[in-house]
CSV table of C-alpha atoms and ligand atoms in Angstrom, one decimal:
chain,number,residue,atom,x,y,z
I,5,UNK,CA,86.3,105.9,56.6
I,6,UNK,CA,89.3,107.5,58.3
I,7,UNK,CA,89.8,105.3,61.6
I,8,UNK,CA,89.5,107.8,65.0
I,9,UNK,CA,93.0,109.2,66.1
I,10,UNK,CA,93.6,108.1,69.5
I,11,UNK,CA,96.8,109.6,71.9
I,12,UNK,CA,98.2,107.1,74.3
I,13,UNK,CA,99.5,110.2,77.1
I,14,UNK,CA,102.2,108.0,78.6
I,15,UNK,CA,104.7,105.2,77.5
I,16,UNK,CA,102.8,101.9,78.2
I,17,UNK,CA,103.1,98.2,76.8
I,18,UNK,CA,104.0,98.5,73.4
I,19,UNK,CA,101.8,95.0,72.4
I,20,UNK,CA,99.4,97.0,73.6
I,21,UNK,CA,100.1,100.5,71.6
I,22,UNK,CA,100.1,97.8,68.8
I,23,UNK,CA,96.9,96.5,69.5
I,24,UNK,CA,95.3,100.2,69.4
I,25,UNK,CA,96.9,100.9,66.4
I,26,UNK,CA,94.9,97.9,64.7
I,27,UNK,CA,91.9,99.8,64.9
I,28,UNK,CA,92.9,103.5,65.5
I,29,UNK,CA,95.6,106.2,64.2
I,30,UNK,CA,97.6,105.8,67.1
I,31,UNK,CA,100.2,109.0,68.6
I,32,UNK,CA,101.5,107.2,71.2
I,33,UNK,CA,104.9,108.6,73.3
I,34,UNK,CA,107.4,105.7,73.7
I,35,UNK,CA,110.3,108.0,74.8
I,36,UNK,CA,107.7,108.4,77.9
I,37,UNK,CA,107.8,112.2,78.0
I,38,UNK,CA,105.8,113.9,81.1
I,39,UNK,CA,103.8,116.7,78.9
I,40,UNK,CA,103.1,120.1,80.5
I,41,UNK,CA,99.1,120.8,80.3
I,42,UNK,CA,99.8,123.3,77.4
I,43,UNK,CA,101.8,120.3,75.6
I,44,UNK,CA,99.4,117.7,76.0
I,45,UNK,CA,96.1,120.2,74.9
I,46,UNK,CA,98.5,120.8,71.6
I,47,UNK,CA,98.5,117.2,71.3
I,48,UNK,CA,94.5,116.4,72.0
I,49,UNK,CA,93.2,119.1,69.6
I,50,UNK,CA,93.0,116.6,66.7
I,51,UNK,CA,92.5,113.7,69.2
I,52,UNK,CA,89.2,111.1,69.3
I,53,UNK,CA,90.4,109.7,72.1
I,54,UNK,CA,92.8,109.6,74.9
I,55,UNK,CA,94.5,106.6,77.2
I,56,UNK,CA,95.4,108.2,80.5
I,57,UNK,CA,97.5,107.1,83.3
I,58,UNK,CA,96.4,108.8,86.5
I,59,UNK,CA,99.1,111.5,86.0
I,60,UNK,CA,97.5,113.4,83.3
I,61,UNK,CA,94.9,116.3,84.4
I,62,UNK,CA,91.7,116.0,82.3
I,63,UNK,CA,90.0,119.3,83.3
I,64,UNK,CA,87.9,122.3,81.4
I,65,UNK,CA,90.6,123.8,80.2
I,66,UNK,CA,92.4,120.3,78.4
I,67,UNK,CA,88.2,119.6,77.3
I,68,UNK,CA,88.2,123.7,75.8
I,69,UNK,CA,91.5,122.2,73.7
I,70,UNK,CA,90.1,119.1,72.1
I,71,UNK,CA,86.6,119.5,70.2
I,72,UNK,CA,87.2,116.6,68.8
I,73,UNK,CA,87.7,114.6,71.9
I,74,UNK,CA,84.8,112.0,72.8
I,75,UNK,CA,86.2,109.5,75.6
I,76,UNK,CA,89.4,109.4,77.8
I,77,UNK,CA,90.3,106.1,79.3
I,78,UNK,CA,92.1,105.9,82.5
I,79,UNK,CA,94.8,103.7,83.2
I,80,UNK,CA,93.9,103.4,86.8
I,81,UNK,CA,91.1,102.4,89.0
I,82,UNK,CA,91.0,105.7,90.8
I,83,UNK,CA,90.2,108.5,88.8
I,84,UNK,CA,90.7,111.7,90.4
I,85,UNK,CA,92.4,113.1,87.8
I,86,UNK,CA,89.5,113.5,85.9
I,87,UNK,CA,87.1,116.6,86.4
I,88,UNK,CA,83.7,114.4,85.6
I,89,UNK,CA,81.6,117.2,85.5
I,90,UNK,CA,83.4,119.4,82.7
I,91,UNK,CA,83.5,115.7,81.0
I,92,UNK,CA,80.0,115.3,81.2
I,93,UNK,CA,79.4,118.8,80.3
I,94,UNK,CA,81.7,118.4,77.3
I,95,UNK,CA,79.8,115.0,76.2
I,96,UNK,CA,83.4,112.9,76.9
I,97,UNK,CA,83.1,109.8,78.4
I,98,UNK,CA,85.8,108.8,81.2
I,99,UNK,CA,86.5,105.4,82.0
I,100,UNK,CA,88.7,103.7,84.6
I,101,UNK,CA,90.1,100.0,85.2
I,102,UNK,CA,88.2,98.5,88.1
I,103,UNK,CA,88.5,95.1,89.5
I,104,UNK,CA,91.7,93.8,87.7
I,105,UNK,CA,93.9,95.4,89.8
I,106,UNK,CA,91.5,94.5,93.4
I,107,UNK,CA,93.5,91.6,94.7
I,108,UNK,CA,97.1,92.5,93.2
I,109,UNK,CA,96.9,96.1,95.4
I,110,UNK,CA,95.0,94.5,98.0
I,111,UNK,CA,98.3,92.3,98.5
I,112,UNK,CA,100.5,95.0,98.5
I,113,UNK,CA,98.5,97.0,100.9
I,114,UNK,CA,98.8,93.8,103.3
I,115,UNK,CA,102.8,94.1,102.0
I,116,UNK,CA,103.5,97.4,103.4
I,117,UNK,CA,101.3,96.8,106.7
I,118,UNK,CA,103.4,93.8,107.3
I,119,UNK,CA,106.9,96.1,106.0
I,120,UNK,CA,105.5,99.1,108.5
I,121,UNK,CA,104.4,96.9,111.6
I,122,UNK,CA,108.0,94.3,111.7
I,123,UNK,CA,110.4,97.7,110.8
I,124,UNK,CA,111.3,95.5,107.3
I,125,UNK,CA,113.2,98.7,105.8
I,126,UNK,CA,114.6,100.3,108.5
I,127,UNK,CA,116.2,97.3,109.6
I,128,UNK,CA,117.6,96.6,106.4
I,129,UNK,CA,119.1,99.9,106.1
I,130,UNK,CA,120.8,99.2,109.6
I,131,UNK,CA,122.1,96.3,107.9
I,132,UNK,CA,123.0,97.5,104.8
I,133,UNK,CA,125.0,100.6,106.6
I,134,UNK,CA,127.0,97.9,108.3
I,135,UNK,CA,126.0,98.9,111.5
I,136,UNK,CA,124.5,95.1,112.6
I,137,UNK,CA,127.2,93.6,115.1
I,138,UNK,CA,125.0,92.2,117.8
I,139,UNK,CA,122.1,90.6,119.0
I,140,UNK,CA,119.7,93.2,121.5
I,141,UNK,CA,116.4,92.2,122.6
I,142,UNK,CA,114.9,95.2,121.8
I,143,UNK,CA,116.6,95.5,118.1
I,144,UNK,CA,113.6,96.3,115.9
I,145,UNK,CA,111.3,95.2,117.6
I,146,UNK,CA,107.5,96.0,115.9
I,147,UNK,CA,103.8,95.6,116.0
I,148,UNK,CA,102.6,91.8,115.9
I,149,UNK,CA,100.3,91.6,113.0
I,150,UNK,CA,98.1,88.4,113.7
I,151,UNK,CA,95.3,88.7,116.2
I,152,UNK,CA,95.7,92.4,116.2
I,153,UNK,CA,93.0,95.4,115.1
I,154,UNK,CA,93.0,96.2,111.3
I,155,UNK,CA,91.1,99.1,110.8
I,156,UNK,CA,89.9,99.9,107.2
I,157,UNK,CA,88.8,103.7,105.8
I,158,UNK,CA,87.1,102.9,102.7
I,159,UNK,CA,85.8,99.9,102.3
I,160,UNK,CA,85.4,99.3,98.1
I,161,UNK,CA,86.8,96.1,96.8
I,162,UNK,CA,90.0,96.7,97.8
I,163,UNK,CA,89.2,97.2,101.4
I,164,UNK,CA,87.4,94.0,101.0
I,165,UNK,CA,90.4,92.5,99.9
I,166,UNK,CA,92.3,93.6,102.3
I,167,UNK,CA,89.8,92.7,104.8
I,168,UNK,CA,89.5,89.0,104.0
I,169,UNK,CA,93.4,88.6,103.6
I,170,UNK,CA,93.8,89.8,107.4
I,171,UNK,CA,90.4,88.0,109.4
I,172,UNK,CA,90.8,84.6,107.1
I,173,UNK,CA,95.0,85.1,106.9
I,174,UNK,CA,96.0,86.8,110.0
I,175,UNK,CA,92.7,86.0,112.1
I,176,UNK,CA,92.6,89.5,112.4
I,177,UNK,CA,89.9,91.2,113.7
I,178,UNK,CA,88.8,93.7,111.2
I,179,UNK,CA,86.6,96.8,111.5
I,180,UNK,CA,86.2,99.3,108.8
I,181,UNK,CA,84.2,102.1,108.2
I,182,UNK,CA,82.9,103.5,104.7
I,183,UNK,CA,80.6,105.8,103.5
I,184,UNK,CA,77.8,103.7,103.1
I,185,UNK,CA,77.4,99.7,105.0
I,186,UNK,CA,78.3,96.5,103.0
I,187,UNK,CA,75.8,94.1,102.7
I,188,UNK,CA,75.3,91.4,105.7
I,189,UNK,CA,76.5,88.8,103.5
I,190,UNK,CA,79.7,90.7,102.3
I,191,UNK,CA,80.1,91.8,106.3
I,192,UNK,CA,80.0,88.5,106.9
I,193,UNK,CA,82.4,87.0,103.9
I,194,UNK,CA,85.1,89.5,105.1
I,195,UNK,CA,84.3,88.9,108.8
I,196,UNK,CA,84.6,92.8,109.2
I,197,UNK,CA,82.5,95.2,111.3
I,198,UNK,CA,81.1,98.7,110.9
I,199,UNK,CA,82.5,100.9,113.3
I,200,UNK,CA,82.3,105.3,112.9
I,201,UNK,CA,85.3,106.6,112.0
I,202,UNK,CA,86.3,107.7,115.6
I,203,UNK,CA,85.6,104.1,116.8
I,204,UNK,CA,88.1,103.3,113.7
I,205,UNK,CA,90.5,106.2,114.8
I,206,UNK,CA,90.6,105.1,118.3
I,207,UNK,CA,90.9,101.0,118.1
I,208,UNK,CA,92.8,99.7,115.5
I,209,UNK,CA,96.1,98.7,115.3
I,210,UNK,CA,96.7,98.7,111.7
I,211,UNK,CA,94.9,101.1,110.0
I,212,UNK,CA,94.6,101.2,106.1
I,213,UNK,CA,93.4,104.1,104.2
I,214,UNK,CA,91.6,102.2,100.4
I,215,UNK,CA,89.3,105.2,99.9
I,216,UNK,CA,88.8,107.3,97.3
I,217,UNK,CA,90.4,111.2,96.7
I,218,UNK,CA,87.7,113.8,96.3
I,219,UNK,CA,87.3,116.9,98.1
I,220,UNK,CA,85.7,115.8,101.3
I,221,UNK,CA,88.3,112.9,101.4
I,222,UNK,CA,91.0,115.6,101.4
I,223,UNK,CA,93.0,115.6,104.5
I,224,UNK,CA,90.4,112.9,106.4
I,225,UNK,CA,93.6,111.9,108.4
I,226,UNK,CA,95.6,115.5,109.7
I,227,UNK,CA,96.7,116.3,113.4
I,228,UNK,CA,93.4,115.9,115.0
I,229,UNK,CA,92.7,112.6,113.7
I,230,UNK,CA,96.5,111.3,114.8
I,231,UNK,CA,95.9,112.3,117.8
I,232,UNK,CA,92.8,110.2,118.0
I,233,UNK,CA,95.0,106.8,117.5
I,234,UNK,CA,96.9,104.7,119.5
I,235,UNK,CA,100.0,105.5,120.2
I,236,UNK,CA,101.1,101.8,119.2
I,237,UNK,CA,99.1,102.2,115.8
I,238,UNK,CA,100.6,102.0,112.2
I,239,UNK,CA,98.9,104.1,109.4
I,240,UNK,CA,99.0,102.8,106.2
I,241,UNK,CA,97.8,104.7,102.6
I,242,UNK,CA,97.3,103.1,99.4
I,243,UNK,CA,94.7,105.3,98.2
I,244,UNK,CA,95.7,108.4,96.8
I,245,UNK,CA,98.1,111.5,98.4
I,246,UNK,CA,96.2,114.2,99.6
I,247,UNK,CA,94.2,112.0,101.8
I,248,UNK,CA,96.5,112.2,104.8
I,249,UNK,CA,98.2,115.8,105.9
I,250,UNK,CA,101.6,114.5,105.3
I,251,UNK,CA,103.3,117.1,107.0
I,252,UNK,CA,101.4,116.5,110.2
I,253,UNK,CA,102.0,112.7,109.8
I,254,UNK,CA,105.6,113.9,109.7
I,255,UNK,CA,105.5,115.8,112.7
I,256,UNK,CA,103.5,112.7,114.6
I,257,UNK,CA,105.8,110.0,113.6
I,258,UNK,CA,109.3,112.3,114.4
I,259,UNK,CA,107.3,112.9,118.1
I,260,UNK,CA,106.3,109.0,118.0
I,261,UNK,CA,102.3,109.8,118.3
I,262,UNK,CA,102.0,106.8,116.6
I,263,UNK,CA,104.6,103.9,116.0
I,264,UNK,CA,105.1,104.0,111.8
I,265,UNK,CA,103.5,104.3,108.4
I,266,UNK,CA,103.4,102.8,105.3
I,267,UNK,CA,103.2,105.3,102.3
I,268,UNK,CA,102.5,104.5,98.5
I,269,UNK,CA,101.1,107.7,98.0
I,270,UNK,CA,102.1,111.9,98.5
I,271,UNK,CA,100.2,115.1,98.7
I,272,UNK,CA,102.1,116.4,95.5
I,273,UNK,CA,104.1,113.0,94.2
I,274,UNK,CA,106.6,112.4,92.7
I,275,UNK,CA,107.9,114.6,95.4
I,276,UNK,CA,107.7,113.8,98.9
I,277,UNK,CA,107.5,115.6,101.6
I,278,UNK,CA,111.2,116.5,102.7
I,279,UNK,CA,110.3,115.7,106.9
I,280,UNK,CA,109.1,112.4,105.7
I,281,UNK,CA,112.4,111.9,104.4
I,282,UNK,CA,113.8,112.5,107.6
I,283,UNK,CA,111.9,110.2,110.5
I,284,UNK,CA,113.0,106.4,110.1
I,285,UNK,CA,109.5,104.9,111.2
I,286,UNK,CA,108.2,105.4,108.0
I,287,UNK,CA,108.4,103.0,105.0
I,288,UNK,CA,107.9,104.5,101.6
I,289,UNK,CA,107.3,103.3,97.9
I,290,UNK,CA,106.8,105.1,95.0
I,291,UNK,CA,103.1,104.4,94.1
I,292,UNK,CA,103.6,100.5,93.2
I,293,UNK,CA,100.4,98.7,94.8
I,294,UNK,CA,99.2,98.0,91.3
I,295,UNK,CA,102.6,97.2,90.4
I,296,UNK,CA,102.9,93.8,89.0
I,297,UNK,CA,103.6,92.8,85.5
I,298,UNK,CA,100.1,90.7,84.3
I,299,UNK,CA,97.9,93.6,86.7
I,300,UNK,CA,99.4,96.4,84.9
I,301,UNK,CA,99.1,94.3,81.5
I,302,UNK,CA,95.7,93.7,82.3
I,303,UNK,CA,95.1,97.6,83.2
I,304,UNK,CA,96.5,98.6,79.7
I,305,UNK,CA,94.1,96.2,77.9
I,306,UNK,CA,91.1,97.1,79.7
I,307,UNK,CA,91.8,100.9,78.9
I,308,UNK,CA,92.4,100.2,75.1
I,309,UNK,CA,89.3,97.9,75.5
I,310,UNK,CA,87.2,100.6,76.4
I,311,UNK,CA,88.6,102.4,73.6
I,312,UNK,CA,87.7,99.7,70.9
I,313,UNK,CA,84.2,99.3,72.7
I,314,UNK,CA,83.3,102.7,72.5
I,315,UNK,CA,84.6,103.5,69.3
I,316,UNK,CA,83.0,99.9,67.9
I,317,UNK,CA,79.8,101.6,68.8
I,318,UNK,CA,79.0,98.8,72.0
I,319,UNK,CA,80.0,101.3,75.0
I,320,UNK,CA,82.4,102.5,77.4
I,321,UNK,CA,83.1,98.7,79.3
I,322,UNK,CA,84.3,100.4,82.5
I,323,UNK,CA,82.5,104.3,82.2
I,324,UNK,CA,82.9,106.4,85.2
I,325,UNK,CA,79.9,109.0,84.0
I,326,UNK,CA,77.1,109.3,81.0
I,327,UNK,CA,77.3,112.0,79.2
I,328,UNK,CA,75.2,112.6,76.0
I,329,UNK,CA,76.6,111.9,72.8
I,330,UNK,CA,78.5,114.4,71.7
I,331,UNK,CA,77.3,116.0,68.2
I,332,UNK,CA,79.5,115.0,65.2
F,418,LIG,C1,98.1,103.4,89.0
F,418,LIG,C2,96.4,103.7,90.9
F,418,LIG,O1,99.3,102.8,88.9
F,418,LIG,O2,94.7,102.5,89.7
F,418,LIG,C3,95.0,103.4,90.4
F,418,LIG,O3,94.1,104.2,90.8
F,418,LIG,O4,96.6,104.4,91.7
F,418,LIG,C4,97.5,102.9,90.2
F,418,LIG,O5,97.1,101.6,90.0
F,418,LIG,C5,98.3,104.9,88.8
F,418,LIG,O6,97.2,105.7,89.1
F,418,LIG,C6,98.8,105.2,87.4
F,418,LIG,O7,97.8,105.2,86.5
């Protein structure tokens, strides 16, 4: 039996890659080149199966390409990338890579709150330009972190992480709001409490954005909602670009509506907005909250684990929908 040809979209591990190619005939693209969508459907139309990173579209038209195709396993917890429906429809199975990332981003998203709210890079770039030659009392001074308001917009298991690293941490006190309520137990283990979104808006004094990008998260923070928040507040997105109108958070940090942000995430990235570019209160990284050596490890084995699983015949581990099998 001829083993099921898998593409691996983006240069990842290569003890992984190796791993995959124990059990499937692996194409794999170590020289890390970003395909077009035409490029990559060329490359799918023989294909079994795909490993993702969140970069790579998987829509109708990529599906229409690849009759072969039968699962495509994200590299990422978030999986917007993915039309679901035309997946399902298709009979592909998606999978994503909860939980092993939850606490590594969950750090970073307390990282950048801390990096937004005590001016971390824009005081080092005074630094660095030379331009530090005396003491001012005023010089950077920021947002205190402990004993403040941390506000949390989606409240998965990253907002709980977040959530329990700034009440048990910080002695924070932390409200969120969510879709649906957690549990009294899980309100209680990350000492947070519901609040509507305009409550959220209005009060806190860190707020984080952990939820996910679909289309009625598109845009949940723009001009109307900035204006809702103090003028003291920081803003802070992990979650995904899109999520916050980036070139009305421009505008409101350049008129100081609010006193910073902490961006991981763009409407469009790689690129960034050019105004954000230009206002100083803002502290920007390029999409790095998962970013640590054993999470991203742990990531890349999970999606070639789904891979083996499915293929193996036990399941998608991590599956993101259920479509029917597809017919041979
Ligand atoms: C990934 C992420 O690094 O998991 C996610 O949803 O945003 C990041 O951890 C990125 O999507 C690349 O796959």
């Amino acid at each position: 039996m001829t083993p099921p040809r898998i593409l691996v979209a983006r240069n990842i591990f290569p003890e992984v890659v190796e791993r995959l190619s124990q059990h499937f005939d692996v194409e794999s693209n170590p020289e890390d080149i970003i395909w077009t969508p035409a490029e990559l459907a060329e490359r799918v139309k023989d294909k079994d199966g795909v490993l993702t990173t969140g970069s790579q579209r998987v829509d109708a038209a990529l599906l229409a390409a690849a009759p072969r195709l039968r699962i495509v396993a994200n590299m990422a917890v978030g999986y917007n990338n993915f039309d679901v429906d035309a997946m399902t429809a298709a009979g592909v199975q998606g999978t994503n890579t909860p939980d092993v990332l939850t606490e590594t981003t969950a750090d970073f998203g307390f990282a950048l709150l801390m990096a937004t709210a005590r001016r971390v890079t824009e005081s080092e770039h005074y630094l660095r330009a030379g331009k530090w030659n005396r003491w001012s009392y005023d010089m950077f001074a920021g947002s205190d972190v402990h004993g403040s308001t941390l506000g949390i917009l989606g409240m998965g298991r990253i907002g709980q992480g977040i959530a329990r690293r700034g009440a048990h941490g910080f002695g924070m006190n932390v409200i969120y709001h969510n879709r649906s309520r957690l549990s009294p137990e899980l309100e209680a283990e990350c000492k947070a409490r519901y609040v509507s979104k305009e409550e959220l808006l209005r009060t806190a004094d860190h707020l984080v954005l952990v939820l996910p990008y679909t289309p009625e998260s598109h845009h949940a923070i723009g001009a109307a909602e900035i204006a809702q928040m103090k003028s003291t507040a920081n803003l802070i997105n992990i979650a995904r670009g899109g999520i916050v109108d980036d070139a009305a958070l421009a505008q409101a940090l350049k008129d100081k509506r609010i006193a910073a942000a902490g961006l991981d995430v763009f409407e469009g990235e790689p690129k960034v907005h050019p105004a954000l570019l230009e206002v100083p209160n803002v502290v920007l990284t390029p999409h790095i909250a998962s970013a640590t050596v054993p999470t991203r490890l742990a990531m890349a084995n999970l999606a070639a684990d789904n891979l083996i699983a499915f293929f193996d015949g036990r399941g998608a581990l991590t599956p993101v929908n259920r479509p029917a099998p597809k017919r041979a």
